[in-house]
Structures are given as structure tokens and as C-alpha cells.
Tab-separated table of N, CA and C in Angstrom:
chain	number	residue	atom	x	y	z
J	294	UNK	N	0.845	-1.171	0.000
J	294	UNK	CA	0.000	0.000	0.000
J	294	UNK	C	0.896	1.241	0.000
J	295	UNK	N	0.320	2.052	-1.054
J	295	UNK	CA	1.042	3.429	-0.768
J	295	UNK	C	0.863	4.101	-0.328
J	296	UNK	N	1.202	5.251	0.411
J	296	UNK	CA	0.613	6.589	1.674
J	296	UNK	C	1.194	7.444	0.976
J	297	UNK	N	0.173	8.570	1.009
J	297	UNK	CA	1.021	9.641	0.469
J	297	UNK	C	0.906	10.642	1.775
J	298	UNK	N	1.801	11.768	1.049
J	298	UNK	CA	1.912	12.606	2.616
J	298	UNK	C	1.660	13.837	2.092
J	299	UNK	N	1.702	15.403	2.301
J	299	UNK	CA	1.147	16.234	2.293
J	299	UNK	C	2.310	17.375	2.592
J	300	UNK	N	2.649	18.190	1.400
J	300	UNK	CA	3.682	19.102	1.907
J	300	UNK	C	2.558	20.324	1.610
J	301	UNK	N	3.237	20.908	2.514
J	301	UNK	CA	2.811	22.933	2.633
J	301	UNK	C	4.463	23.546	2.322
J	302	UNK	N	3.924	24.430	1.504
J	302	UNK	CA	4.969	25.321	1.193
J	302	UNK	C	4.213	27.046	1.528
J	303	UNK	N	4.855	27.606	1.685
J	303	UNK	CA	4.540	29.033	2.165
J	303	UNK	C	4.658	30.382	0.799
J	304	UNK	N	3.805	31.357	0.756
J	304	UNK	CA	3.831	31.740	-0.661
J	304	UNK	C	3.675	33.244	-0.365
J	305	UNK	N	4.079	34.032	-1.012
J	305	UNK	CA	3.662	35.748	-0.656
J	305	UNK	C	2.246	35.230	-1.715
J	306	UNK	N	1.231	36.736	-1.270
J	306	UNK	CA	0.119	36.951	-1.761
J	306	UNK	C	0.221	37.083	-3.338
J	307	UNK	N	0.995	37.491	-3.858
J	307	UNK	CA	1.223	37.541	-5.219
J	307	UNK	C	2.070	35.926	-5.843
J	308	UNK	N	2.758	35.131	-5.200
J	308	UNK	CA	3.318	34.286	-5.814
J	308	UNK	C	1.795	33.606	-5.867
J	309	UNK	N	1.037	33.314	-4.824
J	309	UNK	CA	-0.210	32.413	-4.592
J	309	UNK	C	-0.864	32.636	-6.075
J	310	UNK	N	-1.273	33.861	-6.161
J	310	UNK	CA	-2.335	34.081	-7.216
J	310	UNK	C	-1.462	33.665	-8.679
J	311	UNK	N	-0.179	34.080	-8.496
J	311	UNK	CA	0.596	33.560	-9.853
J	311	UNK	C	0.307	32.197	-10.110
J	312	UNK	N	0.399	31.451	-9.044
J	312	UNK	CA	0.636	29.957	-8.908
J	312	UNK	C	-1.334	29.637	-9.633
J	313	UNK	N	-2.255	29.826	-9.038
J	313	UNK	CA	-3.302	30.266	-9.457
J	313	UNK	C	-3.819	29.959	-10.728
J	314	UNK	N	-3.193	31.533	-11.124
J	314	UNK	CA	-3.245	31.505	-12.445
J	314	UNK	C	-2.798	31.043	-13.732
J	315	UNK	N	-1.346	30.930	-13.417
J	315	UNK	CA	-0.830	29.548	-14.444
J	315	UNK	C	-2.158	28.028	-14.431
J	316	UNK	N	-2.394	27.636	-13.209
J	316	UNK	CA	-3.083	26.525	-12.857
J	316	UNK	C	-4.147	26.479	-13.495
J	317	UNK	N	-5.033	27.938	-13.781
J	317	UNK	CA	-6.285	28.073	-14.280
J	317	UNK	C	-6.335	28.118	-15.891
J	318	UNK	N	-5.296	28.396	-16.154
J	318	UNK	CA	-5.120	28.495	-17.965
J	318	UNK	C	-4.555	26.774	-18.463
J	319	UNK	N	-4.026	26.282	-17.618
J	319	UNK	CA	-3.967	24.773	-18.124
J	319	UNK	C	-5.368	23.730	-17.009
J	320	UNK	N	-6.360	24.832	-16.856
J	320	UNK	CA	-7.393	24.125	-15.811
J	320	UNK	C	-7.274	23.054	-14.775
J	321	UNK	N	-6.218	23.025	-14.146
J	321	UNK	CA	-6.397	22.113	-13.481
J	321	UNK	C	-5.999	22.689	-11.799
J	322	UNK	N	-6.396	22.051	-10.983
J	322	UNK	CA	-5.588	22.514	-9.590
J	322	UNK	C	-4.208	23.082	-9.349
J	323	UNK	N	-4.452	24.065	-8.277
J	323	UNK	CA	-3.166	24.682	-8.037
J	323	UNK	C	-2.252	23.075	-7.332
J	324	UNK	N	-2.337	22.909	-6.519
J	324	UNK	CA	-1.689	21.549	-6.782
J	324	UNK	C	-1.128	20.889	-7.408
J	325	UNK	N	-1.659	19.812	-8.353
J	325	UNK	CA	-1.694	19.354	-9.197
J	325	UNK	C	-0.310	20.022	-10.193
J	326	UNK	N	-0.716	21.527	-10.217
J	326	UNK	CA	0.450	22.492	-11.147
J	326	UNK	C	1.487	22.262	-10.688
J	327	UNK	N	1.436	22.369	-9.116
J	327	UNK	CA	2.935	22.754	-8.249
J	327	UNK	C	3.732	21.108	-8.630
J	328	UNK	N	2.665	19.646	-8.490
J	328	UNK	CA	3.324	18.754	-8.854
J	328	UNK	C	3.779	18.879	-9.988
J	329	UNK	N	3.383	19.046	-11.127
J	329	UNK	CA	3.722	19.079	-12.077
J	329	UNK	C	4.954	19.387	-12.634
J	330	UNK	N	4.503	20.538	-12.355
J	330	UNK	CA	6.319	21.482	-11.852
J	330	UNK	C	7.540	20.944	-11.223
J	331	UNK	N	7.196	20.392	-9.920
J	331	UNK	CA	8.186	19.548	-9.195
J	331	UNK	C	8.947	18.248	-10.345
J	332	UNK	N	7.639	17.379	-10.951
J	332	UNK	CA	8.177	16.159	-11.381
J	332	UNK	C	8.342	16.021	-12.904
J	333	UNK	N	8.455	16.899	-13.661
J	333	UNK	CA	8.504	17.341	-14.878
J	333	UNK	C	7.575	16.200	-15.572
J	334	UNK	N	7.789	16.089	-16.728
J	334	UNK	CA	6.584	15.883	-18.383
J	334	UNK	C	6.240	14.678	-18.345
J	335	UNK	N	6.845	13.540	-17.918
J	335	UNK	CA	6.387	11.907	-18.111
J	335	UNK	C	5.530	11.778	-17.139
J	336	UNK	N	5.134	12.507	-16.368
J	336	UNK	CA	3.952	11.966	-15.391
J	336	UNK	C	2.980	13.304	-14.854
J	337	UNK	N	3.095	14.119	-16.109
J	337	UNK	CA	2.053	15.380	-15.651
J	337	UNK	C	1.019	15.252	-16.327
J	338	UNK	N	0.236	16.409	-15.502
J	338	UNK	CA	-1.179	16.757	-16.040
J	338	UNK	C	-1.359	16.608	-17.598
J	339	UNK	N	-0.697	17.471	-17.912
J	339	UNK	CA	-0.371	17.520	-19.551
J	339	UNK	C	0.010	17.068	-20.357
J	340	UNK	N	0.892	15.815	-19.853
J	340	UNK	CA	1.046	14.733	-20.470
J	340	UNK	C	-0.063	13.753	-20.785
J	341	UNK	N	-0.633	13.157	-19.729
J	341	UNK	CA	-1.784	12.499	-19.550
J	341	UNK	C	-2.986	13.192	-20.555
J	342	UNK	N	-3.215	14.327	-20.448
J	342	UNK	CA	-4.400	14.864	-21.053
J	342	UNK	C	-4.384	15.088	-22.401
J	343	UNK	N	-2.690	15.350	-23.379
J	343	UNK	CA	-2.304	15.400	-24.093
J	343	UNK	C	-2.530	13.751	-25.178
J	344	UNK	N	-2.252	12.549	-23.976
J	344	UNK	CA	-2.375	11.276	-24.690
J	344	UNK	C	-3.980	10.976	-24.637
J	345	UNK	N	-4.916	11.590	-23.551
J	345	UNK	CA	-6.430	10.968	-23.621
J	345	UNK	C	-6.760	11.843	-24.838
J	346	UNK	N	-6.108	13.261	-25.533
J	346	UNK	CA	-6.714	13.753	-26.493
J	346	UNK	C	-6.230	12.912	-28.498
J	347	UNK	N	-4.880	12.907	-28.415
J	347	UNK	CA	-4.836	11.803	-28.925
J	347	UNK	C	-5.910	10.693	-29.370
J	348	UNK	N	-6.181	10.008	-28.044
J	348	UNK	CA	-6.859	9.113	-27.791
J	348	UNK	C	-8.280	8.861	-28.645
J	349	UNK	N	-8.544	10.308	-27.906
J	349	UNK	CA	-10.087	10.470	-28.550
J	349	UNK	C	-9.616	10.899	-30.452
J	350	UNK	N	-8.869	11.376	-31.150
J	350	UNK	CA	-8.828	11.700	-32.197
J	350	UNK	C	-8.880	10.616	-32.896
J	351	UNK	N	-8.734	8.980	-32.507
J	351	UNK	CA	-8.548	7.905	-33.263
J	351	UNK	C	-9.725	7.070	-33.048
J	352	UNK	N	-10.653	7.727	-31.833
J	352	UNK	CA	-12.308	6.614	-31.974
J	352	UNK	C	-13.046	7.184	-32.639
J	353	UNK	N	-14.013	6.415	-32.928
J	353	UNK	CA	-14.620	6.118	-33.826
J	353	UNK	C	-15.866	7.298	-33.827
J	354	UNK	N	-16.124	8.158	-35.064
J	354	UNK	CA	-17.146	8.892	-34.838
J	354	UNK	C	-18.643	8.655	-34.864
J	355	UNK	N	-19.696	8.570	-33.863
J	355	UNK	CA	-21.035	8.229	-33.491
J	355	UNK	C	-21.173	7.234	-32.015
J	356	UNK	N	-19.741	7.247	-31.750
J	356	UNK	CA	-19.776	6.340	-30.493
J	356	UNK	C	-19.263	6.725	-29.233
J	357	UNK	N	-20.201	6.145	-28.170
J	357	UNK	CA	-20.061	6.961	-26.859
J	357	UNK	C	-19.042	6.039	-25.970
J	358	UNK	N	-18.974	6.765	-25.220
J	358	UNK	CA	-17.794	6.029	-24.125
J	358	UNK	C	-17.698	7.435	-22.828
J	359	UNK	N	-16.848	6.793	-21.996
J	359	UNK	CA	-16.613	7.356	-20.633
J	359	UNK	C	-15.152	7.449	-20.917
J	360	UNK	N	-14.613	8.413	-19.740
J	360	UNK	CA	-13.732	8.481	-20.274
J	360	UNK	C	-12.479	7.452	-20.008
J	361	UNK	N	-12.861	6.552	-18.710
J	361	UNK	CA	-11.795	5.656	-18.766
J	361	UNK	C	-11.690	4.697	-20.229
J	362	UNK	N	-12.510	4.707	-20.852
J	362	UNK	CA	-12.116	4.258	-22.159
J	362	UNK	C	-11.429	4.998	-23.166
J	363	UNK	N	-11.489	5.728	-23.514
J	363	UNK	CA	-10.780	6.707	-23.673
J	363	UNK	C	-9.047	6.814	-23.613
J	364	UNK	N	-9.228	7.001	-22.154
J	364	UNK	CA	-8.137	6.921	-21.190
J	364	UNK	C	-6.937	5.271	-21.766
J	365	UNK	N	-7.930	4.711	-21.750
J	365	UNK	CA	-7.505	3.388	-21.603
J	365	UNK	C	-7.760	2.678	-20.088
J	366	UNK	N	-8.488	1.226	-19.779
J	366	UNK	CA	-8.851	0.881	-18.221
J	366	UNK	C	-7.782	0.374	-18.118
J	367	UNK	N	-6.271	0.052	-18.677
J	367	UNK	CA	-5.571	-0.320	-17.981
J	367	UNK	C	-4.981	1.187	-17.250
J	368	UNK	N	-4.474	1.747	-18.144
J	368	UNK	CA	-4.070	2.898	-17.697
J	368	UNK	C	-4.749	3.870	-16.531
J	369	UNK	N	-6.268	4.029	-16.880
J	369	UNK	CA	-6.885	4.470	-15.959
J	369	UNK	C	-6.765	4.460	-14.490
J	370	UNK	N	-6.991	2.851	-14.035
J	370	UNK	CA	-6.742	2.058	-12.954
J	370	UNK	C	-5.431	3.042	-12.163
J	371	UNK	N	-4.273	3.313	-13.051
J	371	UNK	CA	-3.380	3.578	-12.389
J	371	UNK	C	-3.631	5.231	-12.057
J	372	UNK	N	-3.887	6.044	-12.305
J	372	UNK	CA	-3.932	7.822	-11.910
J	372	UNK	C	-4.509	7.631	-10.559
J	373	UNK	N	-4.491	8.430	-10.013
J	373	UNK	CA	-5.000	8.772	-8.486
J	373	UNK	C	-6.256	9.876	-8.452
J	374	UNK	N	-7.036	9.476	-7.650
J	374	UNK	CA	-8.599	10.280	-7.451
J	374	UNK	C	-8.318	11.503	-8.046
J	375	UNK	N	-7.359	12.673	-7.755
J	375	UNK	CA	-7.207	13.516	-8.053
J	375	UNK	C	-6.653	13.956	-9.469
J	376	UNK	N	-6.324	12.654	-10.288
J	376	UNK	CA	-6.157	12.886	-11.694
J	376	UNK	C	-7.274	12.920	-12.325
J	377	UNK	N	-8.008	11.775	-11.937
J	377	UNK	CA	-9.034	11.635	-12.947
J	377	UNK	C	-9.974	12.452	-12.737
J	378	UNK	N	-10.506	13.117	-11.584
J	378	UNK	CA	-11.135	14.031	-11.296
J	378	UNK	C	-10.483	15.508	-12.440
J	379	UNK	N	-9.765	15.729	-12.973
J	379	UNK	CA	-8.973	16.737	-13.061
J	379	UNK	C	-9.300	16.707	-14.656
J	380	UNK	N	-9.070	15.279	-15.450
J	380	UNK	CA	-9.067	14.969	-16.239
J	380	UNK	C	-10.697	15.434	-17.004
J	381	UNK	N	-11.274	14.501	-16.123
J	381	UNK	CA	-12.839	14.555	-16.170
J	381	UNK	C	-13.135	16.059	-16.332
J	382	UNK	N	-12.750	16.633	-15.501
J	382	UNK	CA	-13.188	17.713	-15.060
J	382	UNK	C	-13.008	19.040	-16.553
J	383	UNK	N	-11.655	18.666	-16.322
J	383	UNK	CA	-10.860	19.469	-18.026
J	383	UNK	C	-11.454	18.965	-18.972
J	384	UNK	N	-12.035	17.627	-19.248
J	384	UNK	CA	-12.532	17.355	-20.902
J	384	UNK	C	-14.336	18.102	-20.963
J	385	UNK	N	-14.505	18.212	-19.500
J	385	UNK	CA	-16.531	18.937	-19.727
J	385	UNK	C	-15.558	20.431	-20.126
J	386	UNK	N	-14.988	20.895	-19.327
J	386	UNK	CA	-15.184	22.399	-19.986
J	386	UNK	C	-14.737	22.155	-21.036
J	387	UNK	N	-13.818	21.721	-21.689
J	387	UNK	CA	-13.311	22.027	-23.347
J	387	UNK	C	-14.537	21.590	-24.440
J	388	UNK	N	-15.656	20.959	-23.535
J	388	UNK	CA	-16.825	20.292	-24.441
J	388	UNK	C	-17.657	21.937	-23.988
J	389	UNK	N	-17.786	21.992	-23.009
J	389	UNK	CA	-18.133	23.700	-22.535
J	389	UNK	C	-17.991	24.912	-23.051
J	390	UNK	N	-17.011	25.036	-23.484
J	390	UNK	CA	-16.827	26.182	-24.125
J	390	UNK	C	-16.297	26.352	-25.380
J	391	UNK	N	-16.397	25.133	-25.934
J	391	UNK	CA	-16.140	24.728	-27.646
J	391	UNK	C	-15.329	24.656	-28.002
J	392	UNK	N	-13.923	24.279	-26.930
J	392	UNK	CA	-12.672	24.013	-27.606
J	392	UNK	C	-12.658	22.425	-28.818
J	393	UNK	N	-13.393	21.516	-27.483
J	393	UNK	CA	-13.909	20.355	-28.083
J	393	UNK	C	-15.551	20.519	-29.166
J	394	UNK	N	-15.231	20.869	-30.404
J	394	UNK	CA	-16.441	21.059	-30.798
J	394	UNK	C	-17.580	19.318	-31.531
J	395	UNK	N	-16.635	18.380	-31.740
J	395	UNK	CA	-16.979	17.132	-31.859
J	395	UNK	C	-17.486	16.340	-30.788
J	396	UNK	N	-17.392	16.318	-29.399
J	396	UNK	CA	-17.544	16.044	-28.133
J	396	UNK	C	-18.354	15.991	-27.964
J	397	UNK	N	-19.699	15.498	-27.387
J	397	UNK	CA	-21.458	15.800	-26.619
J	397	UNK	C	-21.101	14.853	-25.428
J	398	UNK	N	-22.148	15.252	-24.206
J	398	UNK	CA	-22.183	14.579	-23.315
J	398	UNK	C	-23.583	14.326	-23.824
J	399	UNK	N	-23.970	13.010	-23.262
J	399	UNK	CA	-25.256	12.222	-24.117
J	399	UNK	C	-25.768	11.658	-22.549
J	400	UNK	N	-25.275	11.376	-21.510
J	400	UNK	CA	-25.859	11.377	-19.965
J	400	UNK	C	-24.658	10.762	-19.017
J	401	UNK	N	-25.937	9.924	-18.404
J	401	UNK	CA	-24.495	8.988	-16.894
J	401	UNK	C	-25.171	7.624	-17.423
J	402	UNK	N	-23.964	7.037	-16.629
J	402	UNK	CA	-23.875	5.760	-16.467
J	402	UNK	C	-24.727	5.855	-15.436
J	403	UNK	N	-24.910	3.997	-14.988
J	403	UNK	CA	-25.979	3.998	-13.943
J	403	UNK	C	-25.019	3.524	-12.802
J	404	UNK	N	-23.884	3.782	-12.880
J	404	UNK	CA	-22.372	4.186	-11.978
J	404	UNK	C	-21.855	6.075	-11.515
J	405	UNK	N	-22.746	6.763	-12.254
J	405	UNK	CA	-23.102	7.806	-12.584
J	405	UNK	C	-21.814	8.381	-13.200
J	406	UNK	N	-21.288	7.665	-14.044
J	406	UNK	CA	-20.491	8.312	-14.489
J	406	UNK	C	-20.349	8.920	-16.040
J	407	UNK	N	-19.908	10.236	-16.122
J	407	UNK	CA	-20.325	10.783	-17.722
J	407	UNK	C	-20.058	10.007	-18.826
J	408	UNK	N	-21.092	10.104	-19.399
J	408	UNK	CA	-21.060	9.448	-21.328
J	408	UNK	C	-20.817	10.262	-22.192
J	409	UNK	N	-20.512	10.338	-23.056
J	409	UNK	CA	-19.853	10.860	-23.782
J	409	UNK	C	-19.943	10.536	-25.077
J	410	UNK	N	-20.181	11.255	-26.070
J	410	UNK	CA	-19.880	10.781	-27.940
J	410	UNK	C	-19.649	11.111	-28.709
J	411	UNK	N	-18.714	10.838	-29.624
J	411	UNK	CA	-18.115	11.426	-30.400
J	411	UNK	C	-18.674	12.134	-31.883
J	412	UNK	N	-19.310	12.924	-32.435
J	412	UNK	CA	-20.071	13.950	-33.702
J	412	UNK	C	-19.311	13.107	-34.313
């Protein structure tokens, strides 16, 4: 079993909101950023989100899925609550605000989890 642990770092009022705002233009948690940052490109946000977009450019158009398919369920399995939450979270707004213009959410699973399909 793995434990993770919890660092605090201390920030002036202006580094915070910097930190922030970088975080908010690649949408994801200030967190999440600061890891990112710490552990560079093979295991960031942007990596990951970069290969589920990929992903989606090669299925099939008229067909729905979630996104651990997508993702891939082997791969899936492995991210932590706070990825996939992040993930999830980043692919509704880009369906939101029309970055993703091929994208529809079509409902939930009866796991309640989002469906999804591809135009």
C-alpha cells in the first residue's frame, strides 16, 4: 500500500495568485500544477491529457464512451482520485466552451459516471 503525505509550502500573496493563475489556464488545480512542476513531463497533467486527447482523435465517430475508455482501463486504474477528477473535469469544460467542438455529453452511467460521444 502506498501513503502519500502532504507538503505545505509558504507563498507571498502575489506568488499564490501567480501559482493560481498559471493553474487556471492549463485548468487544473493549483496543486496538481505545483506537482507538475516539481516532477517534470512523463507523469504530468499535460502529459496524460495530451495522450487521452490523442486518444479520442482515433475513436470512432457516433460512439459513446466514458472516459476511462478513452483513457484506456488499464491505464486508468493507475492515476489517483485527483487525476481523474482533473481529467474529467478538463474534458466537460473544453466540451463547454467549444474548444472540443466534436464532443457531446449524451448522460451517466448507472455508476453515474459521464457518457460521452463522439459527432
Amino acid at each position: 500500500m502506498v501513503l502519500s503525505k502532504n507538503l505545505v509550502i509558504v507563498l507571498s500573496d502575489e506568488e499564490y495568485e501567480k501559482v493560481h493563475t498559471l493553474a487556471a489556464e492549463k485548468g487544473i488545480s493549483a496543486s496538481k500544477y505545483a506537482y507538475d512542476r516539481l516532477f517534470g513531463e512523463k507523469n504530468s497533467f499535460e502529459s496524460k491529457w495530451n495522450a487521452l486527447i490523442d486518444n479520442l482523435s482515433s475513436y470512432p465517430a457516433g460512439a459513446d464512451f466514458d472516459i476511462s475508455i478513452i483513457v484506456g482501463l488499464e491505464t486508468w486504474k493507475t492515476y489517483d482520485r485527483g487525476t481523474k477528477l482533473a481529467l474529467a473535469r478538463t474534458l466537460k469544460r473544453r466540451i463547454d466552451d467549444g474548444t472540443l467542438k466534436n464532443i457531446s455529453i449524451v448522460g451517466r452511467s448507472s455508476s453515474n459516471v459521464t457518457i460521452y460521444r463522439k459527432n
